[in-house]
Amino acid sequence: MPRGNCQGQGWWHGKFRGCGYRLTTGREAILDLLSKSEGHLSAEDIYIKVHPRYPNVGLTTIYRTLDVLSNLGMVYKFDFGDGRARYELAEGPRGAHHHHHLVCTGCNRVIDYADFIDEEIELLQQTEKGLGKKYNFRINNHVIQFYGLCDKCNGKK
Amino acid sequence: MPRGNCQGQGWWHGKFRGCGYRLTTGREAILDLLSKSEGHLSAEDIYIKVHPRYPNVGLTTIYRTLDVLSNLGMVYKFDFGDGRARYELAEGPRGAHHHHHLVCTGCNRVIDYADFIDEEIELLQQTEKGLGKKYNFRINNHVIQFYGLCDKCNGKK
DNA sequence: TTGTTATTGAAAACCATTTCCATTAATAAG
DNA sequence: CTTATTAATGGAAATGGTTTTCAATAACAA
Ligand SMILES: [Mn+2]
Ligand SMILES: [Mn+2]
Ligand SMILES: [Zn+2]
Ligand SMILES: [Zn+2]
């Protein structure tokens, strides 16, 4: 039962099984929620949404599942500086929904943006290639975040 | 005694006083250590280095000072995914030492890199301008991190 | 020197996340 | 459809980085 990198195709039923993971109610519920939710959910956010419909899915399982999904590359884990991890469905490493983040240090609002993404991606690929060679580093992910104040937080005091 | 953004010039004696902060032994010790240390120190790292010479500087003060320095923009606070915040002297918002990070998810090693920085900075400035206008966002910082496996962690298993 | 008050250290609280462990259930074998 | 194996689970407890509390201290303006 292989457990390592299983960057296959298709949707998660196959992906999960192919990696030797069992397909449980909790995992399905969490993936289901993630796939139909917008935004950047914390483990507790997910718990609060999943628990009413599946009362026998505990917070511990949320954490464990998110960890598995993150290792499989199906979910991205972010730190936006508000003291808890936040998660977002990946939908393919370089897939259609790839975007970066604008984080307000005033109110913790996070804006997804995809403007300039093409130029950013191109530069990133160059950089990845160069750095990978120079430092003998196998890059498989990146994070770009801009920090500042959103319009609402700009005008206060 | 003003407290807000004090992005003045010069070194920290003046900067601190100009922002209404008192210049204390602890703060000087912490800044002193940061300025002569390489790498990405956690609060505890700093405590361990500072405490022997200044036994009356507690961990709480380390945290509080790092928070002040971070708010003043004199120190950058990072999350590299190892469960603790790490800090690094800024030396000017776009100063000579600006660099980005390569983070090994295997052993948590962090490599500073400044290759390709010129192209990155140019793109970032364009992006900042565009995003700032589009989302009415006052950007004053950014984080770029590449995640992957370093040479040592590549060859294991 | 003196008064004001920002800063401090130690201990306790906080709280997101992890660990423990006995129980349950997904899966494969028969 | 059994049955056996063992991954997965959840609730409680532990963990550990960071923050809060509060009385004592010290920086600095006057
Ligand atoms: Mn996003
Ligand atoms: Mn660095
Ligand atoms: Zn805001
Ligand atoms: Zn490594």
Short mmCIF file of C-alpha atoms (C1' of nucleotides) and ligand atoms in Angstrom, two decimals:
data_model
loop_
_atom_site.label_atom_id
_atom_site.label_comp_id
_atom_site.label_asym_id
_atom_site.label_seq_id
_atom_site.Cartn_x
_atom_site.Cartn_y
_atom_site.Cartn_z
CA MET A 1 0.00 0.00 0.00
CA PRO A 2 1.96 2.97 -1.24
CA ARG A 3 1.66 6.20 0.70
CA GLY A 4 4.01 8.75 -0.87
CA ASN A 5 3.44 11.29 -3.63
CA CYS A 6 0.33 10.31 -5.48
CA GLN A 7 -0.12 13.19 -7.90
CA GLY A 8 -2.47 11.31 -10.19
CA GLN A 9 -5.30 12.55 -12.34
CA GLY A 10 -9.03 12.57 -11.91
CA TRP A 11 -11.03 13.34 -8.85
CA TRP A 12 -10.42 12.28 -5.30
CA HIS A 13 -12.21 8.95 -5.07
CA GLY A 14 -9.57 7.39 -7.22
CA LYS A 15 -6.79 9.52 -5.87
CA PHE A 16 -7.51 8.50 -2.32
CA ARG A 17 -7.80 4.83 -2.94
CA GLY A 18 -4.81 4.81 -5.21
CA CYS A 19 -2.70 6.13 -2.35
CA GLY A 20 -3.87 3.47 0.07
CA TYR A 21 -6.14 5.70 2.07
CA ARG A 22 -9.58 4.53 3.08
CA LEU A 23 -12.58 6.46 1.93
CA THR A 24 -14.48 7.42 5.07
CA THR A 25 -17.58 9.43 5.76
CA GLY A 26 -15.62 12.14 7.49
CA ARG A 27 -13.14 12.56 4.68
CA GLU A 28 -15.88 12.71 2.10
CA ALA A 29 -17.78 15.27 4.13
CA ILE A 30 -14.72 17.46 4.49
CA LEU A 31 -13.78 17.27 0.82
CA ASP A 32 -17.37 17.92 -0.13
CA LEU A 33 -17.53 21.02 2.02
CA LEU A 34 -14.21 22.31 0.75
CA SER A 35 -15.23 21.84 -2.85
CA LYS A 36 -18.39 23.86 -2.48
CA SER A 37 -17.04 26.52 -0.15
CA GLU A 38 -15.44 29.76 -1.13
CA GLY A 39 -12.63 31.27 0.88
CA HIS A 40 -10.03 30.21 3.37
CA LEU A 41 -11.39 27.96 6.07
CA SER A 42 -9.84 27.13 9.39
CA ALA A 43 -10.16 23.67 10.90
CA GLU A 44 -12.79 25.02 13.25
CA ASP A 45 -14.72 26.65 10.40
CA ILE A 46 -14.88 23.28 8.74
CA TYR A 47 -15.87 21.56 11.95
CA ILE A 48 -18.72 23.99 12.51
CA LYS A 49 -20.04 23.43 9.01
CA VAL A 50 -19.57 19.67 8.88
CA HIS A 51 -20.57 18.68 12.38
CA PRO A 52 -24.31 19.46 12.20
CA ARG A 53 -24.78 17.15 9.25
CA TYR A 54 -22.25 14.58 10.41
CA PRO A 55 -22.33 14.71 14.21
CA ASN A 56 -19.90 11.87 14.50
CA VAL A 57 -17.02 13.70 12.80
CA GLY A 58 -14.74 15.20 15.40
CA LEU A 59 -12.37 18.12 15.23
CA THR A 60 -9.45 15.73 15.49
CA THR A 61 -10.49 14.07 12.27
CA ILE A 62 -10.74 17.45 10.57
CA TYR A 63 -7.13 18.16 11.48
CA ARG A 64 -5.98 14.72 10.44
CA THR A 65 -7.82 14.83 7.13
CA LEU A 66 -6.51 18.29 6.32
CA ASP A 67 -3.05 17.02 7.01
CA VAL A 68 -3.51 14.11 4.63
CA LEU A 69 -5.01 16.33 1.94
CA SER A 70 -2.21 18.80 2.35
CA ASN A 71 0.40 16.08 1.97
CA LEU A 72 -1.37 14.78 -1.11
CA GLY A 73 -1.29 18.26 -2.58
CA MET A 74 -5.07 18.40 -2.78
CA VAL A 75 -5.31 21.24 -0.30
CA TYR A 76 -3.12 24.25 0.36
CA LYS A 77 -2.39 25.28 3.92
CA PHE A 78 -1.80 28.96 4.59
CA ASP A 79 -0.79 31.19 7.44
CA PHE A 80 -2.29 34.62 7.13
CA GLY A 81 -1.08 35.75 10.53
CA ASP A 82 -4.29 35.35 12.51
CA GLY A 83 -3.05 32.52 14.65
CA ARG A 84 -4.70 29.60 12.91
CA ALA A 85 -3.99 27.68 9.75
CA ARG A 86 -6.32 28.18 6.82
CA TYR A 87 -7.04 25.76 4.03
CA GLU A 88 -8.12 25.95 0.44
CA LEU A 89 -8.76 23.29 -2.19
CA ALA A 90 -5.93 23.13 -4.68
CA GLU A 91 -7.66 21.85 -7.83
CA GLY A 92 -4.44 20.95 -9.55
CA PRO A 93 -0.94 22.28 -8.87
CA ARG A 94 -1.01 24.78 -11.71
CA GLY A 95 -4.70 24.42 -12.41
CA ALA A 96 -7.27 26.93 -13.51
CA HIS A 97 -7.89 28.46 -10.12
CA HIS A 98 -4.31 29.29 -9.26
CA HIS A 99 -4.09 32.63 -7.52
CA HIS A 100 -2.18 34.58 -4.91
CA HIS A 101 -3.22 36.57 -1.88
CA LEU A 102 -3.62 40.10 -0.63
CA VAL A 103 -3.74 40.11 3.17
CA CYS A 104 -5.03 43.03 5.21
CA THR A 105 -3.04 43.39 8.42
CA GLY A 106 -5.79 45.54 9.83
CA CYS A 107 -8.81 43.25 9.66
CA ASN A 108 -7.27 39.98 8.41
CA ARG A 109 -9.34 40.06 5.24
CA VAL A 110 -7.80 38.00 2.47
CA ILE A 111 -8.38 38.80 -1.17
CA ASP A 112 -7.66 36.29 -3.90
CA TYR A 113 -6.18 37.81 -7.00
CA ALA A 114 -5.24 36.43 -10.35
CA ASP A 115 -4.17 39.67 -12.02
CA PHE A 116 -0.60 39.57 -13.25
CA ILE A 117 -0.71 35.84 -12.51
CA ASP A 118 0.64 34.96 -15.93
CA GLU A 119 3.67 37.17 -15.54
CA GLU A 120 4.16 35.95 -12.00
CA ILE A 121 3.95 32.33 -13.03
CA GLU A 122 6.40 32.86 -15.83
CA LEU A 123 8.87 34.53 -13.53
CA LEU A 124 8.33 31.86 -10.90
CA GLN A 125 9.06 29.11 -13.35
CA GLN A 126 12.28 30.78 -14.41
CA THR A 127 13.22 31.32 -10.80
CA GLU A 128 12.35 27.79 -9.84
CA LYS A 129 14.50 26.43 -12.58
CA GLY A 130 17.43 28.64 -11.68
CA LEU A 131 17.19 28.10 -7.96
CA GLY A 132 16.58 24.41 -8.32
CA LYS A 133 19.79 24.07 -10.25
CA LYS A 134 21.89 26.40 -8.12
CA TYR A 135 20.83 25.06 -4.73
CA ASN A 136 19.97 21.55 -5.92
CA PHE A 137 16.50 22.11 -4.50
CA ARG A 138 13.39 20.32 -5.73
CA ILE A 139 10.74 23.04 -5.62
CA ASN A 140 7.15 21.90 -5.69
CA ASN A 141 5.21 24.83 -4.35
CA HIS A 142 5.32 28.54 -3.72
CA VAL A 143 3.58 31.22 -1.71
CA ILE A 144 3.16 34.83 -2.74
CA GLN A 145 1.38 37.16 -0.38
CA PHE A 146 1.13 40.92 -0.28
CA TYR A 147 0.49 42.52 3.08
CA GLY A 148 -1.09 45.88 3.63
CA LEU A 149 -4.28 47.69 4.50
CA CYS A 150 -7.54 47.21 2.67
CA ASP A 151 -9.73 50.11 1.67
CA LYS A 152 -11.80 49.91 4.84
CA CYS A 153 -8.78 49.79 7.12
CA ASN A 154 -7.04 52.60 5.29
CA GLY A 155 -9.42 55.27 6.43
CA LYS A 156 -9.48 54.54 10.14
CA LYS A 157 -7.65 57.01 12.46
CA MET B 1 4.09 60.95 21.81
CA PRO B 2 3.19 59.52 18.43
CA ARG B 3 3.04 55.74 18.07
CA GLY B 4 1.96 54.92 14.56
CA ASN B 5 4.03 54.41 11.42
CA CYS B 6 7.43 55.85 12.09
CA GLN B 7 9.30 54.91 8.95
CA GLY B 8 12.08 57.43 9.51
CA GLN B 9 15.71 57.30 8.54
CA GLY B 10 18.85 56.48 10.45
CA TRP B 11 19.47 53.78 12.92
CA TRP B 12 17.26 52.65 15.76
CA HIS B 13 18.28 54.95 18.59
CA GLY B 14 16.60 57.82 16.85
CA LYS B 15 13.87 55.71 15.36
CA PHE B 16 12.81 54.37 18.70
CA ARG B 17 12.79 57.63 20.53
CA GLY B 18 11.10 59.39 17.68
CA CYS B 19 8.21 56.96 17.94
CA GLY B 20 7.78 57.51 21.66
CA TYR B 21 9.31 54.22 22.71
CA ARG B 22 11.73 54.12 25.59
CA LEU B 23 15.19 52.80 25.00
CA THR B 24 15.66 49.93 27.43
CA THR B 25 18.41 47.47 28.13
CA GLY B 26 16.34 44.58 26.89
CA ARG B 27 15.42 46.22 23.62
CA GLU B 28 19.00 47.20 22.96
CA ALA B 29 20.20 43.70 23.74
CA ILE B 30 17.67 42.16 21.38
CA LEU B 31 18.40 44.57 18.54
CA ASP B 32 22.09 44.10 19.10
CA LEU B 33 21.79 40.35 18.85
CA LEU B 34 19.59 40.52 15.77
CA SER B 35 21.97 42.84 14.02
CA LYS B 36 24.94 40.56 14.51
CA SER B 37 23.16 37.27 13.97
CA GLU B 38 22.66 35.48 10.72
CA GLY B 39 19.56 33.49 10.01
CA HIS B 40 15.99 33.26 11.18
CA LEU B 41 15.68 33.32 14.95
CA SER B 42 12.72 32.28 17.03
CA ALA B 43 11.81 34.11 20.21
CA GLU B 44 13.33 31.30 22.20
CA ASP B 45 16.52 31.36 20.14
CA ILE B 46 16.87 35.00 21.01
CA TYR B 47 16.09 34.37 24.65
CA ILE B 48 18.75 31.70 24.89
CA LYS B 49 21.37 33.98 23.39
CA VAL B 50 20.41 37.14 25.25
CA HIS B 51 19.61 35.76 28.68
CA PRO B 52 23.12 34.69 29.74
CA ARG B 53 24.46 38.21 29.24
CA TYR B 54 21.32 39.95 30.43
CA PRO B 55 19.77 37.61 33.00
CA ASN B 56 17.02 40.06 33.76
CA VAL B 57 15.54 40.01 30.28
CA GLY B 58 12.62 37.61 30.21
CA LEU B 59 11.03 35.72 27.35
CA THR B 60 7.98 37.92 27.64
CA THR B 61 10.05 40.96 26.83
CA ILE B 62 11.51 39.21 23.84
CA TYR B 63 8.02 38.64 22.46
CA ARG B 64 6.93 42.16 23.24
CA THR B 65 10.00 43.72 21.70
CA LEU B 66 9.73 41.62 18.57
CA ASP B 67 6.14 42.73 18.24
CA VAL B 68 7.14 46.37 18.49
CA LEU B 69 9.98 45.95 16.03
CA SER B 70 7.70 44.12 13.66
CA ASN B 71 5.11 46.89 13.81
CA LEU B 72 7.81 49.47 13.21
CA GLY B 73 8.93 47.53 10.16
CA MET B 74 12.39 47.02 11.61
CA VAL B 75 11.97 43.27 11.79
CA TYR B 76 10.22 40.76 9.56
CA LYS B 77 8.21 37.99 11.08
CA PHE B 78 7.96 34.74 9.17
CA ASP B 79 6.16 31.45 9.38
CA PHE B 80 8.16 28.65 7.83
CA GLY B 81 5.80 25.96 9.00
CA ASP B 82 7.74 24.65 11.97
CA GLY B 83 5.27 25.84 14.57
CA ARG B 84 7.04 28.96 15.76
CA ALA B 85 7.48 32.45 14.42
CA ARG B 86 10.89 33.42 13.12
CA TYR B 87 12.36 36.87 12.92
CA GLU B 88 14.90 38.65 10.80
CA LEU B 89 16.18 42.22 10.82
CA ALA B 90 14.73 44.21 7.95
CA GLU B 91 17.44 46.83 7.31
CA GLY B 92 15.22 49.03 5.26
CA PRO B 93 12.04 48.13 3.38
CA ARG B 94 13.80 47.72 0.02
CA GLY B 95 17.28 47.83 1.42
CA ALA B 96 20.40 46.08 0.35
CA HIS B 97 19.65 42.80 2.05
CA HIS B 98 16.24 42.15 0.57
CA HIS B 99 15.83 38.52 -0.27
CA HIS B 100 13.33 35.71 -0.48
CA HIS B 101 13.24 32.21 0.91
CA LEU B 102 13.61 28.60 -0.09
CA VAL B 103 12.04 26.38 2.57
CA CYS B 104 12.76 22.67 2.82
CA THR B 105 9.67 20.79 3.94
CA GLY B 106 11.84 17.84 4.85
CA CYS B 107 14.21 19.33 7.42
CA ASN B 108 12.88 22.90 7.77
CA ARG B 109 16.10 24.40 6.48
CA VAL B 110 15.62 27.87 5.10
CA ILE B 111 17.86 29.27 2.40
CA ASP B 112 18.01 32.98 1.66
CA TYR B 113 18.32 33.76 -1.98
CA ALA B 114 18.79 36.99 -3.84
CA ASP B 115 19.28 35.59 -7.33
CA PHE B 116 16.66 36.78 -9.76
CA ILE B 117 15.74 39.36 -7.16
CA ASP B 118 15.98 42.22 -9.65
CA GLU B 119 13.42 40.74 -11.98
CA GLU B 120 11.25 39.75 -9.07
CA ILE B 121 11.38 43.22 -7.55
CA GLU B 122 10.44 44.80 -10.84
CA LEU B 123 7.46 42.51 -11.29
CA LEU B 124 6.47 42.95 -7.68
CA GLN B 125 6.47 46.71 -7.99
CA GLN B 126 4.30 46.57 -11.07
CA THR B 127 2.00 44.11 -9.35
CA GLU B 128 1.83 46.17 -6.19
CA LYS B 129 0.89 49.23 -8.16
CA GLY B 130 -1.74 47.42 -10.17
CA LEU B 131 -3.25 45.59 -7.23
CA GLY B 132 -3.16 48.66 -5.04
CA LYS B 133 -5.15 50.56 -7.58
CA LYS B 134 -7.59 47.80 -8.44
CA TYR B 135 -8.40 46.74 -4.90
CA ASN B 136 -7.70 50.10 -3.25
CA PHE B 137 -5.17 48.35 -1.08
CA ARG B 138 -2.13 50.00 0.51
CA ILE B 139 0.53 47.35 0.12
CA ASN B 140 3.59 47.72 2.29
CA ASN B 141 5.12 44.29 2.31
CA HIS B 142 5.29 40.98 0.55
CA VAL B 143 6.35 37.43 1.13
CA ILE B 144 7.70 35.03 -1.47
CA GLN B 145 8.61 31.55 -0.41
CA PHE B 146 9.39 28.45 -2.40
CA TYR B 147 8.72 25.11 -0.76
CA GLY B 148 10.40 21.89 -1.64
CA LEU B 149 13.16 19.50 -0.70
CA CYS B 150 16.77 20.49 -0.23
CA ASP B 151 19.62 18.44 -1.63
CA LYS B 152 20.03 16.45 1.57
CA CYS B 153 16.34 15.64 1.84
CA ASN B 154 16.06 14.74 -1.83
CA GLY B 155 18.11 11.62 -1.55
CA LYS B 156 16.47 9.98 1.45
CA LYS B 157 14.23 6.90 0.92
"C1'" DT C 1 15.47 65.03 42.13
"C1'" DT C 2 10.89 63.93 41.34
"C1'" DG C 3 6.59 62.50 39.12
"C1'" DT C 4 4.52 60.21 35.46
"C1'" DT C 5 3.83 56.21 33.14
"C1'" DA C 6 5.87 52.95 29.77
"C1'" DT C 7 8.10 48.74 30.51
"C1'" DT C 8 9.26 44.75 32.88
"C1'" DG C 9 9.45 39.58 34.73
"C1'" DA C 10 7.16 35.74 36.58
"C1'" DA C 11 3.32 33.09 36.73
"C1'" DA C 12 -0.88 31.97 34.92
"C1'" DA C 13 -3.94 31.82 31.19
"C1'" DC C 14 -4.83 31.01 26.45
"C1'" DC C 15 -5.81 28.26 22.59
"C1'" DA C 16 -4.68 25.98 18.18
"C1'" DT C 17 -2.93 21.68 17.39
"C1'" DT C 18 -1.27 17.02 18.63
"C1'" DT C 19 -1.14 12.79 21.15
"C1'" DC C 20 -3.20 8.81 23.54
"C1'" DC C 21 -5.84 4.91 23.48
"C1'" DA C 22 -9.74 2.07 23.44
"C1'" DT C 23 -13.36 1.55 19.92
"C1'" DT C 24 -15.14 1.42 15.24
"C1'" DA C 25 -15.47 0.59 10.53
"C1'" DA C 26 -13.27 0.28 5.63
"C1'" DT C 27 -11.31 -3.05 2.92
"C1'" DA C 28 -9.63 -7.36 1.27
"C1'" DA C 29 -9.61 -12.28 1.64
"C1'" DG C 30 -12.10 -16.44 1.72
"C1'" DC D 1 -21.98 -12.82 2.75
"C1'" DT D 2 -18.68 -13.77 6.51
"C1'" DT D 3 -14.51 -12.74 8.73
"C1'" DA D 4 -9.89 -10.90 9.73
"C1'" DT D 5 -6.89 -7.13 9.46
"C1'" DT D 6 -5.71 -2.79 10.68
"C1'" DA D 7 -6.47 2.12 9.24
"C1'" DA D 8 -9.30 5.53 11.08
"C1'" DT D 9 -11.90 7.63 14.62
"C1'" DG D 10 -13.35 10.71 18.60
"C1'" DG D 11 -13.11 12.37 23.15
"C1'" DA D 12 -10.11 13.61 26.62
"C1'" DA D 13 -5.79 14.94 27.92
"C1'" DA D 14 -1.43 16.80 26.82
"C1'" DT D 15 1.52 19.98 24.34
"C1'" DG D 16 3.77 24.17 23.53
"C1'" DG D 17 4.15 28.68 21.47
"C1'" DT D 18 2.32 33.00 22.61
"C1'" DT D 19 -0.43 36.34 25.37
"C1'" DT D 20 -2.34 38.27 29.51
"C1'" DT D 21 -2.19 39.79 34.29
"C1'" DC D 22 -0.38 42.53 37.76
"C1'" DA D 23 2.54 44.42 41.03
"C1'" DA D 24 7.26 46.21 40.78
"C1'" DT D 25 10.65 48.82 38.19
"C1'" DA D 26 13.02 52.13 35.49
"C1'" DA D 27 13.11 55.68 31.46
"C1'" DC D 28 12.73 60.19 30.83
"C1'" DA D 29 10.52 64.85 30.89
"C1'" DA D 30 10.17 68.54 33.92
MN MN E 1 -7.16 31.92 -1.85
MN MN E 2 15.98 35.34 5.35
ZN ZN E 3 -8.77 45.48 6.39
ZN ZN E 4 15.93 19.51 3.82
#
